Amino acid sequence: MNLVDIEYVKKCRFVVATGTFDGYDVPYQPSNTSIRSKKLFCFLMVVDEVSLKFIKKNVIVRKDRDEGMWVGIWRLIPLKHLPYDEPRRKGKVPKILTHRLFPEAQYSIWIDGKMELIVDPLRILERYLRHDKHTYAIAQHKHHRSIYEEADANKRRKRYARLLIDLQMNIFYYEGMEPWSLKKNTISDVPEGAIIIREHTALSNLFNCLWFNEVNLSTPRDQLSFGYIVYRLRGLFKFFMFQNCEYNSLFVLHLHTREHSSQVEWIKSLSEFKGNGSSMKESRGGFGLWTPYPKNLDSVILPPV
């Protein structure tokens, strides 16, 4: 981050954060925001260099006396030297590691770049955290409760390389992650990750770091690994998963400027992915995929979907 932005975020105790990478979204201004929230919250939009150029080309960017950049209510926070070349992975840095980018924040509301916030953020904190003393709130997925169902949908819709999703699911199932059922203590194993409402407690921050590790090690489809981390923490991590219909009342969903695409999505064999000089693999990211899993996964048979 630029030094001027590092100094700016030091004063941010309440944060509404979003991000856009590789020019996939334009900034959408929040509406129905109270005067108190405008004074209390920092509205921070994390961008890479490609998105910064795209935004400057399409909307008016103003600078303050400290050379900070603004688009309406959003303060632009450019990130340089990101560890990934795939835009989906880039977006996971500010989304999951919000507490690392903005270390002074006590509360944060993350919204994906394609979302337009239409509810006062103070009301969101009151409804989803303070009212019932929760520290972490996330929406339930509108279709799936089992990560194996979500993985199947990701493969059918070509959201990432099918072989790599299978590899991730084989590892999770081998480690004991069962499909969701009424016997579990959670409403669902699959969140709608476009909104995350957090109090930055020690356990909340730990969960975010463990979740990011899984996203870094395998696929960038974060819905697949959320429930796995909850399972591995054996009930220690408490969170509030609210109904998807409430999620739809908080935002207006917009389309990306173009469809996400990556060469990784089209691999047909792991040998093709790992081959020397292969143009089909991510040059950075998915580091765990280069190290063979210590156990033989060939005998793993995933539960039917």
PDB file of C-alpha atoms in Angstrom:
ATOM      1  CA  MET A   1       0.000   0.000   0.000  1.00  0.00           C
ATOM      2  CA  ASN A   2       1.078   3.564  -0.567  1.00  0.00           C
ATOM      3  CA  LEU A   3       2.384   5.334   2.521  1.00  0.00           C
ATOM      4  CA  VAL A   4      -0.379   7.938   2.365  1.00  0.00           C
ATOM      5  CA  ASP A   5      -2.978   5.133   2.434  1.00  0.00           C
ATOM      6  CA  ILE A   6      -1.219   3.334   5.288  1.00  0.00           C
ATOM      7  CA  GLU A   7      -1.466   6.520   7.340  1.00  0.00           C
ATOM      8  CA  TYR A   8      -5.110   7.059   6.351  1.00  0.00           C
ATOM      9  CA  VAL A   9      -6.327   3.578   7.399  1.00  0.00           C
ATOM     10  CA  LYS A  10      -4.670   3.891  10.817  1.00  0.00           C
ATOM     11  CA  LYS A  11      -7.617   6.055  11.907  1.00  0.00           C
ATOM     12  CA  CYS A  12     -10.261   3.623  10.630  1.00  0.00           C
ATOM     13  CA  ARG A  13     -12.095   1.819  13.447  1.00  0.00           C
ATOM     14  CA  PHE A  14     -15.242   1.031  11.445  1.00  0.00           C
ATOM     15  CA  VAL A  15     -14.712  -0.085   7.851  1.00  0.00           C
ATOM     16  CA  VAL A  16     -16.851  -0.817   4.820  1.00  0.00           C
ATOM     17  CA  ALA A  17     -14.457  -2.474   2.385  1.00  0.00           C
ATOM     18  CA  THR A  18     -14.757  -3.640  -1.187  1.00  0.00           C
ATOM     19  CA  GLY A  19     -12.369  -4.414  -4.016  1.00  0.00           C
ATOM     20  CA  THR A  20     -12.078  -4.725  -7.766  1.00  0.00           C
ATOM     21  CA  PHE A  21      -9.245  -6.273  -9.760  1.00  0.00           C
ATOM     22  CA  ASP A  22      -8.291  -6.460 -13.438  1.00  0.00           C
ATOM     23  CA  GLY A  23     -11.019  -3.933 -14.291  1.00  0.00           C
ATOM     24  CA  TYR A  24     -13.953  -6.285 -13.664  1.00  0.00           C
ATOM     25  CA  ASP A  25     -16.128  -3.733 -11.818  1.00  0.00           C
ATOM     26  CA  VAL A  26     -16.799  -0.013 -11.627  1.00  0.00           C
ATOM     27  CA  PRO A  27     -17.441   1.673  -8.241  1.00  0.00           C
ATOM     28  CA  TYR A  28     -21.069   1.701  -7.075  1.00  0.00           C
ATOM     29  CA  GLN A  29     -21.917   4.384  -4.525  1.00  0.00           C
ATOM     30  CA  PRO A  30     -23.733   3.289  -1.319  1.00  0.00           C
ATOM     31  CA  SER A  31     -27.189   4.759  -0.765  1.00  0.00           C
ATOM     32  CA  ASN A  32     -29.315   5.415   2.354  1.00  0.00           C
ATOM     33  CA  THR A  33     -26.140   6.067   4.352  1.00  0.00           C
ATOM     34  CA  SER A  34     -26.730   8.249   7.401  1.00  0.00           C
ATOM     35  CA  ILE A  35     -24.650  11.304   8.249  1.00  0.00           C
ATOM     36  CA  ARG A  36     -23.426   9.507  11.372  1.00  0.00           C
ATOM     37  CA  SER A  37     -22.230   6.514   9.333  1.00  0.00           C
ATOM     38  CA  LYS A  38     -20.424   8.775   6.885  1.00  0.00           C
ATOM     39  CA  LYS A  39     -18.492  10.240   9.812  1.00  0.00           C
ATOM     40  CA  LEU A  40     -17.939   6.932  11.598  1.00  0.00           C
ATOM     41  CA  PHE A  41     -17.049   4.565   8.752  1.00  0.00           C
ATOM     42  CA  CYS A  42     -14.135   4.497   6.340  1.00  0.00           C
ATOM     43  CA  PHE A  43     -15.362   3.376   2.908  1.00  0.00           C
ATOM     44  CA  LEU A  44     -12.322   1.684   1.368  1.00  0.00           C
ATOM     45  CA  MET A  45     -12.074   0.272  -2.151  1.00  0.00           C
ATOM     46  CA  VAL A  46      -9.000  -1.895  -2.744  1.00  0.00           C
ATOM     47  CA  VAL A  47      -7.790  -1.949  -6.358  1.00  0.00           C
ATOM     48  CA  ASP A  48      -4.835  -3.165  -8.374  1.00  0.00           C
ATOM     49  CA  GLU A  49      -3.057  -1.102 -11.019  1.00  0.00           C
ATOM     50  CA  VAL A  50      -5.237  -2.437 -13.850  1.00  0.00           C
ATOM     51  CA  SER A  51      -8.466  -1.484 -12.066  1.00  0.00           C
ATOM     52  CA  LEU A  52      -7.064   1.902 -11.067  1.00  0.00           C
ATOM     53  CA  LYS A  53      -6.407   2.751 -14.729  1.00  0.00           C
ATOM     54  CA  PHE A  54      -9.860   1.429 -15.669  1.00  0.00           C
ATOM     55  CA  ILE A  55     -11.575   3.544 -12.987  1.00  0.00           C
ATOM     56  CA  LYS A  56      -9.669   6.696 -13.947  1.00  0.00           C
ATOM     57  CA  LYS A  57     -10.746   6.163 -17.545  1.00  0.00           C
ATOM     58  CA  ASN A  58     -14.442   5.688 -16.766  1.00  0.00           C
ATOM     59  CA  VAL A  59     -15.282   7.812 -13.700  1.00  0.00           C
ATOM     60  CA  ILE A  60     -14.046  10.992 -12.042  1.00  0.00           C
ATOM     61  CA  VAL A  61     -11.258  10.413  -9.505  1.00  0.00           C
ATOM     62  CA  ARG A  62     -10.447  13.336  -7.226  1.00  0.00           C
ATOM     63  CA  LYS A  63      -7.402  13.826  -5.049  1.00  0.00           C
ATOM     64  CA  ASP A  64      -7.289  15.388  -1.600  1.00  0.00           C
ATOM     65  CA  ARG A  65      -4.482  17.538  -0.237  1.00  0.00           C
ATOM     66  CA  ASP A  66      -2.573  14.405   0.875  1.00  0.00           C
ATOM     67  CA  GLU A  67      -2.767  12.885  -2.640  1.00  0.00           C
ATOM     68  CA  GLY A  68      -5.355  10.330  -1.508  1.00  0.00           C
ATOM     69  CA  MET A  69      -7.689   9.236  -4.331  1.00  0.00           C
ATOM     70  CA  TRP A  70     -11.486   9.261  -4.049  1.00  0.00           C
ATOM     71  CA  VAL A  71     -14.447   8.131  -6.141  1.00  0.00           C
ATOM     72  CA  GLY A  72     -17.496   9.584  -4.426  1.00  0.00           C
ATOM     73  CA  ILE A  73     -17.546   8.177  -0.887  1.00  0.00           C
ATOM     74  CA  TRP A  74     -14.954   5.476  -1.654  1.00  0.00           C
ATOM     75  CA  ARG A  75     -11.314   5.980  -0.780  1.00  0.00           C
ATOM     76  CA  LEU A  76      -9.243   4.068  -3.363  1.00  0.00           C
ATOM     77  CA  ILE A  77      -6.523   1.877  -1.829  1.00  0.00           C
ATOM     78  CA  PRO A  78      -4.152   0.702  -4.603  1.00  0.00           C
ATOM     79  CA  LEU A  79      -2.207  -2.497  -3.900  1.00  0.00           C
ATOM     80  CA  LYS A  80       1.064  -3.226  -5.657  1.00  0.00           C
ATOM     81  CA  HIS A  81       3.078  -6.456  -5.990  1.00  0.00           C
ATOM     82  CA  LEU A  82       0.094  -8.735  -5.364  1.00  0.00           C
ATOM     83  CA  PRO A  83       1.138 -12.369  -4.886  1.00  0.00           C
ATOM     84  CA  TYR A  84      -1.242 -13.689  -7.572  1.00  0.00           C
ATOM     85  CA  ASP A  85      -1.861 -13.237 -11.276  1.00  0.00           C
ATOM     86  CA  GLU A  86      -5.424 -14.617 -11.250  1.00  0.00           C
ATOM     87  CA  PRO A  87      -8.052 -11.929 -10.453  1.00  0.00           C
ATOM     88  CA  ARG A  88     -10.191 -14.248  -8.317  1.00  0.00           C
ATOM     89  CA  ARG A  89      -7.212 -14.945  -6.054  1.00  0.00           C
ATOM     90  CA  LYS A  90      -6.255 -11.260  -5.917  1.00  0.00           C
ATOM     91  CA  GLY A  91      -9.685 -10.421  -4.555  1.00  0.00           C
ATOM     92  CA  LYS A  92      -9.290 -12.850  -1.666  1.00  0.00           C
ATOM     93  CA  VAL A  93      -6.477 -10.775  -0.129  1.00  0.00           C
ATOM     94  CA  PRO A  94      -8.630  -7.810   1.007  1.00  0.00           C
ATOM     95  CA  LYS A  95     -11.793  -9.921   1.317  1.00  0.00           C
ATOM     96  CA  ILE A  96     -10.506 -12.476   3.819  1.00  0.00           C
ATOM     97  CA  LEU A  97      -7.474 -10.678   5.267  1.00  0.00           C
ATOM     98  CA  THR A  98      -9.304  -7.409   5.955  1.00  0.00           C
ATOM     99  CA  HIS A  99      -7.830  -7.319   9.461  1.00  0.00           C
ATOM    100  CA  ARG A 100      -4.306  -7.437   8.028  1.00  0.00           C
ATOM    101  CA  LEU A 101      -4.788  -4.601   5.545  1.00  0.00           C
ATOM    102  CA  PHE A 102      -6.639  -2.420   8.054  1.00  0.00           C
ATOM    103  CA  PRO A 103      -5.136  -3.465  11.414  1.00  0.00           C
ATOM    104  CA  GLU A 104      -6.804  -0.746  13.509  1.00  0.00           C
ATOM    105  CA  ALA A 105     -10.328  -1.715  12.446  1.00  0.00           C
ATOM    106  CA  GLN A 106     -12.621  -3.030  15.178  1.00  0.00           C
ATOM    107  CA  TYR A 107     -15.558  -3.790  12.877  1.00  0.00           C
ATOM    108  CA  SER A 108     -15.681  -4.375   9.147  1.00  0.00           C
ATOM    109  CA  ILE A 109     -18.291  -5.032   6.481  1.00  0.00           C
ATOM    110  CA  TRP A 110     -16.905  -6.599   3.311  1.00  0.00           C
ATOM    111  CA  ILE A 111     -18.936  -6.386   0.100  1.00  0.00           C
ATOM    112  CA  ASP A 112     -17.890  -7.738  -3.290  1.00  0.00           C
ATOM    113  CA  GLY A 113     -17.116  -5.211  -6.011  1.00  0.00           C
ATOM    114  CA  LYS A 114     -20.259  -6.078  -7.970  1.00  0.00           C
ATOM    115  CA  MET A 115     -22.526  -5.117  -5.040  1.00  0.00           C
ATOM    116  CA  GLU A 116     -24.234  -1.768  -4.424  1.00  0.00           C
ATOM    117  CA  LEU A 117     -24.911  -1.210  -0.720  1.00  0.00           C
ATOM    118  CA  ILE A 118     -28.445   0.132  -0.097  1.00  0.00           C
ATOM    119  CA  VAL A 119     -28.637  -0.108   3.728  1.00  0.00           C
ATOM    120  CA  ASP A 120     -26.949   2.066   6.351  1.00  0.00           C
ATOM    121  CA  PRO A 121     -23.865   0.135   7.599  1.00  0.00           C
ATOM    122  CA  LEU A 122     -24.672   1.035  11.223  1.00  0.00           C
ATOM    123  CA  ARG A 123     -27.991  -0.783  10.858  1.00  0.00           C
ATOM    124  CA  ILE A 124     -26.138  -3.805   9.462  1.00  0.00           C
ATOM    125  CA  LEU A 125     -23.794  -3.952  12.465  1.00  0.00           C
ATOM    126  CA  GLU A 126     -26.734  -3.582  14.850  1.00  0.00           C
ATOM    127  CA  ARG A 127     -28.810  -6.267  13.143  1.00  0.00           C
ATOM    128  CA  TYR A 128     -26.159  -8.928  12.538  1.00  0.00           C
ATOM    129  CA  LEU A 129     -23.611  -8.432  15.320  1.00  0.00           C
ATOM    130  CA  ARG A 130     -24.661  -6.309  18.293  1.00  0.00           C
ATOM    131  CA  HIS A 131     -28.308  -7.392  18.619  1.00  0.00           C
ATOM    132  CA  ASP A 132     -27.462 -11.009  19.536  1.00  0.00           C
ATOM    133  CA  LYS A 133     -23.802 -10.471  20.464  1.00  0.00           C
ATOM    134  CA  HIS A 134     -22.312 -12.191  17.408  1.00  0.00           C
ATOM    135  CA  THR A 135     -18.774 -11.505  16.220  1.00  0.00           C
ATOM    136  CA  TYR A 136     -19.032 -12.963  12.692  1.00  0.00           C
ATOM    137  CA  ALA A 137     -21.977 -12.972  10.283  1.00  0.00           C
ATOM    138  CA  ILE A 138     -22.276 -14.287   6.742  1.00  0.00           C
ATOM    139  CA  ALA A 139     -25.197 -15.129   4.452  1.00  0.00           C
ATOM    140  CA  GLN A 140     -26.354 -18.640   3.691  1.00  0.00           C
ATOM    141  CA  HIS A 141     -25.951 -19.832   0.090  1.00  0.00           C
ATOM    142  CA  LYS A 142     -29.271 -19.689  -1.751  1.00  0.00           C
ATOM    143  CA  HIS A 143     -29.005 -23.167  -3.317  1.00  0.00           C
ATOM    144  CA  HIS A 144     -26.512 -25.436  -1.535  1.00  0.00           C
ATOM    145  CA  ARG A 145     -25.730 -26.513   2.007  1.00  0.00           C
ATOM    146  CA  SER A 146     -23.086 -29.162   1.322  1.00  0.00           C
ATOM    147  CA  ILE A 147     -19.659 -28.242  -0.040  1.00  0.00           C
ATOM    148  CA  TYR A 148     -19.887 -31.265  -2.317  1.00  0.00           C
ATOM    149  CA  GLU A 149     -23.036 -29.854  -3.920  1.00  0.00           C
ATOM    150  CA  GLU A 150     -21.326 -26.483  -4.319  1.00  0.00           C
ATOM    151  CA  ALA A 151     -18.243 -28.166  -5.832  1.00  0.00           C
ATOM    152  CA  ASP A 152     -20.459 -29.989  -8.333  1.00  0.00           C
ATOM    153  CA  ALA A 153     -22.131 -26.695  -9.314  1.00  0.00           C
ATOM    154  CA  ASN A 154     -18.727 -25.003  -9.720  1.00  0.00           C
ATOM    155  CA  LYS A 155     -17.630 -27.762 -12.084  1.00  0.00           C
ATOM    156  CA  ARG A 156     -20.821 -27.639 -14.137  1.00  0.00           C
ATOM    157  CA  ARG A 157     -20.614 -23.841 -14.470  1.00  0.00           C
ATOM    158  CA  LYS A 158     -16.856 -23.953 -15.217  1.00  0.00           C
ATOM    159  CA  ARG A 159     -15.957 -21.701 -12.296  1.00  0.00           C
ATOM    160  CA  TYR A 160     -12.522 -23.303 -11.989  1.00  0.00           C
ATOM    161  CA  ALA A 161     -10.564 -26.316 -13.230  1.00  0.00           C
ATOM    162  CA  ARG A 162     -12.691 -29.391 -12.560  1.00  0.00           C
ATOM    163  CA  LEU A 163      -9.709 -31.592 -11.776  1.00  0.00           C
ATOM    164  CA  LEU A 164      -8.428 -29.190  -9.140  1.00  0.00           C
ATOM    165  CA  ILE A 165     -11.874 -28.890  -7.524  1.00  0.00           C
ATOM    166  CA  ASP A 166     -12.004 -32.707  -7.389  1.00  0.00           C
ATOM    167  CA  LEU A 167      -8.554 -32.787  -5.795  1.00  0.00           C
ATOM    168  CA  GLN A 168      -9.653 -30.286  -3.142  1.00  0.00           C
ATOM    169  CA  MET A 169     -12.833 -32.249  -2.390  1.00  0.00           C
ATOM    170  CA  ASN A 170     -10.888 -35.527  -2.178  1.00  0.00           C
ATOM    171  CA  ILE A 171      -8.609 -33.993   0.445  1.00  0.00           C
ATOM    172  CA  PHE A 172     -11.536 -32.563   2.458  1.00  0.00           C
ATOM    173  CA  TYR A 173     -13.411 -35.882   2.395  1.00  0.00           C
ATOM    174  CA  TYR A 174     -10.273 -37.818   3.324  1.00  0.00           C
ATOM    175  CA  GLU A 175      -9.835 -35.451   6.291  1.00  0.00           C
ATOM    176  CA  GLY A 176     -13.333 -36.341   7.521  1.00  0.00           C
ATOM    177  CA  MET A 177     -15.498 -33.511   6.137  1.00  0.00           C
ATOM    178  CA  GLU A 178     -18.960 -35.054   5.781  1.00  0.00           C
ATOM    179  CA  PRO A 179     -21.755 -33.624   3.598  1.00  0.00           C
ATOM    180  CA  TRP A 180     -24.066 -31.244   5.433  1.00  0.00           C
ATOM    181  CA  SER A 181     -26.984 -32.880   7.227  1.00  0.00           C
ATOM    182  CA  LEU A 182     -29.486 -31.992   9.946  1.00  0.00           C
ATOM    183  CA  LYS A 183     -27.164 -33.644  12.467  1.00  0.00           C
ATOM    184  CA  LYS A 184     -24.681 -30.776  12.124  1.00  0.00           C
ATOM    185  CA  ASN A 185     -24.769 -27.757  14.413  1.00  0.00           C
ATOM    186  CA  THR A 186     -24.584 -25.285  11.538  1.00  0.00           C
ATOM    187  CA  ILE A 187     -27.392 -24.066   9.264  1.00  0.00           C
ATOM    188  CA  SER A 188     -25.207 -24.750   6.237  1.00  0.00           C
ATOM    189  CA  ASP A 189     -21.598 -25.449   5.258  1.00  0.00           C
ATOM    190  CA  VAL A 190     -21.776 -23.114   2.249  1.00  0.00           C
ATOM    191  CA  PRO A 191     -21.937 -19.304   2.619  1.00  0.00           C
ATOM    192  CA  GLU A 192     -22.788 -16.584   0.139  1.00  0.00           C
ATOM    193  CA  GLY A 193     -19.403 -14.939   0.385  1.00  0.00           C
ATOM    194  CA  ALA A 194     -20.286 -11.578  -1.192  1.00  0.00           C
ATOM    195  CA  ILE A 195     -20.874 -10.056   2.272  1.00  0.00           C
ATOM    196  CA  ILE A 196     -18.925 -10.702   5.481  1.00  0.00           C
ATOM    197  CA  ILE A 197     -19.717  -8.782   8.695  1.00  0.00           C
ATOM    198  CA  ARG A 198     -17.030  -9.059  11.361  1.00  0.00           C
ATOM    199  CA  GLU A 199     -15.893  -7.882  14.726  1.00  0.00           C
ATOM    200  CA  HIS A 200     -12.126  -8.215  14.640  1.00  0.00           C
ATOM    201  CA  THR A 201     -11.669 -10.470  17.642  1.00  0.00           C
ATOM    202  CA  ALA A 202      -8.694 -12.812  18.023  1.00  0.00           C
ATOM    203  CA  LEU A 203     -10.737 -15.898  17.059  1.00  0.00           C
ATOM    204  CA  SER A 204     -12.342 -14.109  14.107  1.00  0.00           C
ATOM    205  CA  ASN A 205      -8.912 -13.091  12.832  1.00  0.00           C
ATOM    206  CA  LEU A 206      -7.586 -16.627  13.322  1.00  0.00           C
ATOM    207  CA  PHE A 207     -10.482 -18.033  11.312  1.00  0.00           C
ATOM    208  CA  ASN A 208      -9.766 -15.567   8.487  1.00  0.00           C
ATOM    209  CA  CYS A 209      -6.103 -16.590   8.367  1.00  0.00           C
ATOM    210  CA  LEU A 210      -6.943 -20.315   8.302  1.00  0.00           C
ATOM    211  CA  TRP A 211      -9.571 -19.706   5.609  1.00  0.00           C
ATOM    212  CA  PHE A 212      -7.096 -17.736   3.515  1.00  0.00           C
ATOM    213  CA  ASN A 213      -4.535 -20.539   3.850  1.00  0.00           C
ATOM    214  CA  GLU A 214      -6.988 -22.976   2.239  1.00  0.00           C
ATOM    215  CA  VAL A 215      -7.798 -20.541  -0.573  1.00  0.00           C
ATOM    216  CA  ASN A 216      -4.070 -20.053  -1.134  1.00  0.00           C
ATOM    217  CA  LEU A 217      -3.294 -23.778  -1.089  1.00  0.00           C
ATOM    218  CA  SER A 218      -6.043 -24.983  -3.411  1.00  0.00           C
ATOM    219  CA  THR A 219      -8.759 -23.262  -5.444  1.00  0.00           C
ATOM    220  CA  PRO A 220      -9.891 -19.623  -5.079  1.00  0.00           C
ATOM    221  CA  ARG A 221     -13.528 -20.732  -4.666  1.00  0.00           C
ATOM    222  CA  ASP A 222     -13.784 -19.591  -1.052  1.00  0.00           C
ATOM    223  CA  GLN A 223     -17.284 -21.027  -0.477  1.00  0.00           C
ATOM    224  CA  LEU A 224     -15.773 -24.509  -0.749  1.00  0.00           C
ATOM    225  CA  SER A 225     -13.290 -24.069   2.089  1.00  0.00           C
ATOM    226  CA  PHE A 226     -15.362 -21.996   4.569  1.00  0.00           C
ATOM    227  CA  GLY A 227     -17.240 -24.993   5.989  1.00  0.00           C
ATOM    228  CA  TYR A 228     -14.057 -27.077   6.064  1.00  0.00           C
ATOM    229  CA  ILE A 229     -12.347 -24.577   8.411  1.00  0.00           C
ATOM    230  CA  VAL A 230     -15.456 -24.515  10.620  1.00  0.00           C
ATOM    231  CA  TYR A 231     -15.251 -28.319  10.742  1.00  0.00           C
ATOM    232  CA  ARG A 232     -11.522 -28.362  11.574  1.00  0.00           C
ATOM    233  CA  LEU A 233     -12.032 -25.924  14.462  1.00  0.00           C
ATOM    234  CA  ARG A 234     -14.440 -28.459  16.025  1.00  0.00           C
ATOM    235  CA  GLY A 235     -17.118 -26.025  17.119  1.00  0.00           C
ATOM    236  CA  LEU A 236     -14.763 -23.453  18.655  1.00  0.00           C
ATOM    237  CA  PHE A 237     -15.656 -20.829  16.037  1.00  0.00           C
ATOM    238  CA  LYS A 238     -19.150 -19.395  16.501  1.00  0.00           C
ATOM    239  CA  PHE A 239     -20.778 -17.434  13.704  1.00  0.00           C
ATOM    240  CA  PHE A 240     -24.205 -16.242  12.586  1.00  0.00           C
ATOM    241  CA  MET A 241     -25.380 -17.460   9.178  1.00  0.00           C
ATOM    242  CA  PHE A 242     -28.452 -15.502   8.129  1.00  0.00           C
ATOM    243  CA  GLN A 243     -31.030 -16.334   5.475  1.00  0.00           C
ATOM    244  CA  ASN A 244     -30.231 -15.547   1.853  1.00  0.00           C
ATOM    245  CA  CYS A 245     -33.420 -13.499   1.446  1.00  0.00           C
ATOM    246  CA  GLU A 246     -32.009 -10.953   3.926  1.00  0.00           C
ATOM    247  CA  TYR A 247     -28.802 -10.757   1.898  1.00  0.00           C
ATOM    248  CA  ASN A 248     -30.879  -9.768  -1.140  1.00  0.00           C
ATOM    249  CA  SER A 249     -32.425  -6.877   0.805  1.00  0.00           C
ATOM    250  CA  LEU A 250     -29.039  -5.308   1.619  1.00  0.00           C
ATOM    251  CA  PHE A 251     -27.636  -4.909  -1.888  1.00  0.00           C
ATOM    252  CA  VAL A 252     -28.309  -4.439  -5.557  1.00  0.00           C
ATOM    253  CA  LEU A 253     -26.343  -6.964  -7.598  1.00  0.00           C
ATOM    254  CA  HIS A 254     -24.653  -5.728 -10.771  1.00  0.00           C
ATOM    255  CA  LEU A 255     -22.931  -7.692 -13.504  1.00  0.00           C
ATOM    256  CA  HIS A 256     -19.162  -7.644 -13.949  1.00  0.00           C
ATOM    257  CA  THR A 257     -17.869  -5.610 -16.889  1.00  0.00           C
ATOM    258  CA  ARG A 258     -16.944  -8.949 -18.467  1.00  0.00           C
ATOM    259  CA  GLU A 259     -16.988 -12.620 -17.596  1.00  0.00           C
ATOM    260  CA  HIS A 260     -14.141 -13.997 -15.501  1.00  0.00           C
ATOM    261  CA  SER A 261     -11.874 -16.335 -17.408  1.00  0.00           C
ATOM    262  CA  SER A 262      -8.626 -18.121 -16.720  1.00  0.00           C
ATOM    263  CA  GLN A 263      -6.642 -20.640 -18.718  1.00  0.00           C
ATOM    264  CA  VAL A 264      -6.561 -22.817 -15.617  1.00  0.00           C
ATOM    265  CA  GLU A 265     -10.271 -23.510 -16.081  1.00  0.00           C
ATOM    266  CA  TRP A 266      -9.632 -25.500 -19.248  1.00  0.00           C
ATOM    267  CA  ILE A 267      -7.056 -28.078 -18.148  1.00  0.00           C
ATOM    268  CA  LYS A 268      -7.983 -31.690 -18.837  1.00  0.00           C
ATOM    269  CA  SER A 269      -5.305 -33.510 -16.835  1.00  0.00           C
ATOM    270  CA  LEU A 270      -3.051 -32.767 -13.875  1.00  0.00           C
ATOM    271  CA  SER A 271      -0.006 -33.585 -16.000  1.00  0.00           C
ATOM    272  CA  GLU A 272      -1.035 -30.795 -18.369  1.00  0.00           C
ATOM    273  CA  PHE A 273      -1.296 -28.430 -15.420  1.00  0.00           C
ATOM    274  CA  LYS A 274       2.073 -29.353 -13.915  1.00  0.00           C
ATOM    275  CA  GLY A 275       4.067 -29.641 -17.124  1.00  0.00           C
ATOM    276  CA  ASN A 276       7.180 -27.531 -17.506  1.00  0.00           C
ATOM    277  CA  GLY A 277       6.498 -24.366 -19.459  1.00  0.00           C
ATOM    278  CA  SER A 278       2.761 -25.016 -19.468  1.00  0.00           C
ATOM    279  CA  SER A 279       0.713 -21.920 -20.290  1.00  0.00           C
ATOM    280  CA  MET A 280      -2.349 -23.461 -18.640  1.00  0.00           C
ATOM    281  CA  LYS A 281      -1.252 -22.937 -15.045  1.00  0.00           C
ATOM    282  CA  GLU A 282      -1.201 -19.912 -12.804  1.00  0.00           C
ATOM    283  CA  SER A 283       2.353 -18.649 -12.584  1.00  0.00           C
ATOM    284  CA  ARG A 284       1.646 -17.482  -9.024  1.00  0.00           C
ATOM    285  CA  GLY A 285      -0.881 -18.912  -6.595  1.00  0.00           C
ATOM    286  CA  GLY A 286      -2.248 -22.289  -5.670  1.00  0.00           C
ATOM    287  CA  PHE A 287       1.083 -23.101  -4.060  1.00  0.00           C
ATOM    288  CA  GLY A 288      -0.175 -26.225  -2.320  1.00  0.00           C
ATOM    289  CA  LEU A 289      -1.028 -27.848  -5.647  1.00  0.00           C
ATOM    290  CA  TRP A 290       2.644 -28.207  -6.481  1.00  0.00           C
ATOM    291  CA  THR A 291       3.306 -30.403  -3.440  1.00  0.00           C
ATOM    292  CA  PRO A 292       1.769 -33.893  -3.628  1.00  0.00           C
ATOM    293  CA  TYR A 293      -0.637 -34.689  -0.813  1.00  0.00           C
ATOM    294  CA  PRO A 294       1.157 -37.012   1.645  1.00  0.00           C
ATOM    295  CA  LYS A 295      -1.630 -39.616   1.488  1.00  0.00           C
ATOM    296  CA  ASN A 296      -2.891 -41.627  -1.471  1.00  0.00           C
ATOM    297  CA  LEU A 297      -6.170 -40.060  -2.595  1.00  0.00           C
ATOM    298  CA  ASP A 298      -6.842 -42.457  -5.467  1.00  0.00           C
ATOM    299  CA  SER A 299      -9.109 -44.594  -3.287  1.00  0.00           C
ATOM    300  CA  VAL A 300     -11.270 -41.658  -2.134  1.00  0.00           C
ATOM    301  CA  ILE A 301     -14.825 -41.896  -3.433  1.00  0.00           C
ATOM    302  CA  LEU A 302     -16.750 -38.659  -2.998  1.00  0.00           C
ATOM    303  CA  PRO A 303     -20.347 -38.791  -1.712  1.00  0.00           C
ATOM    304  CA  PRO A 304     -22.979 -38.714  -4.465  1.00  0.00           C
ATOM    305  CA  VAL A 305     -24.572 -35.354  -5.342  1.00  0.00           C
TER     306      VAL A 305
END
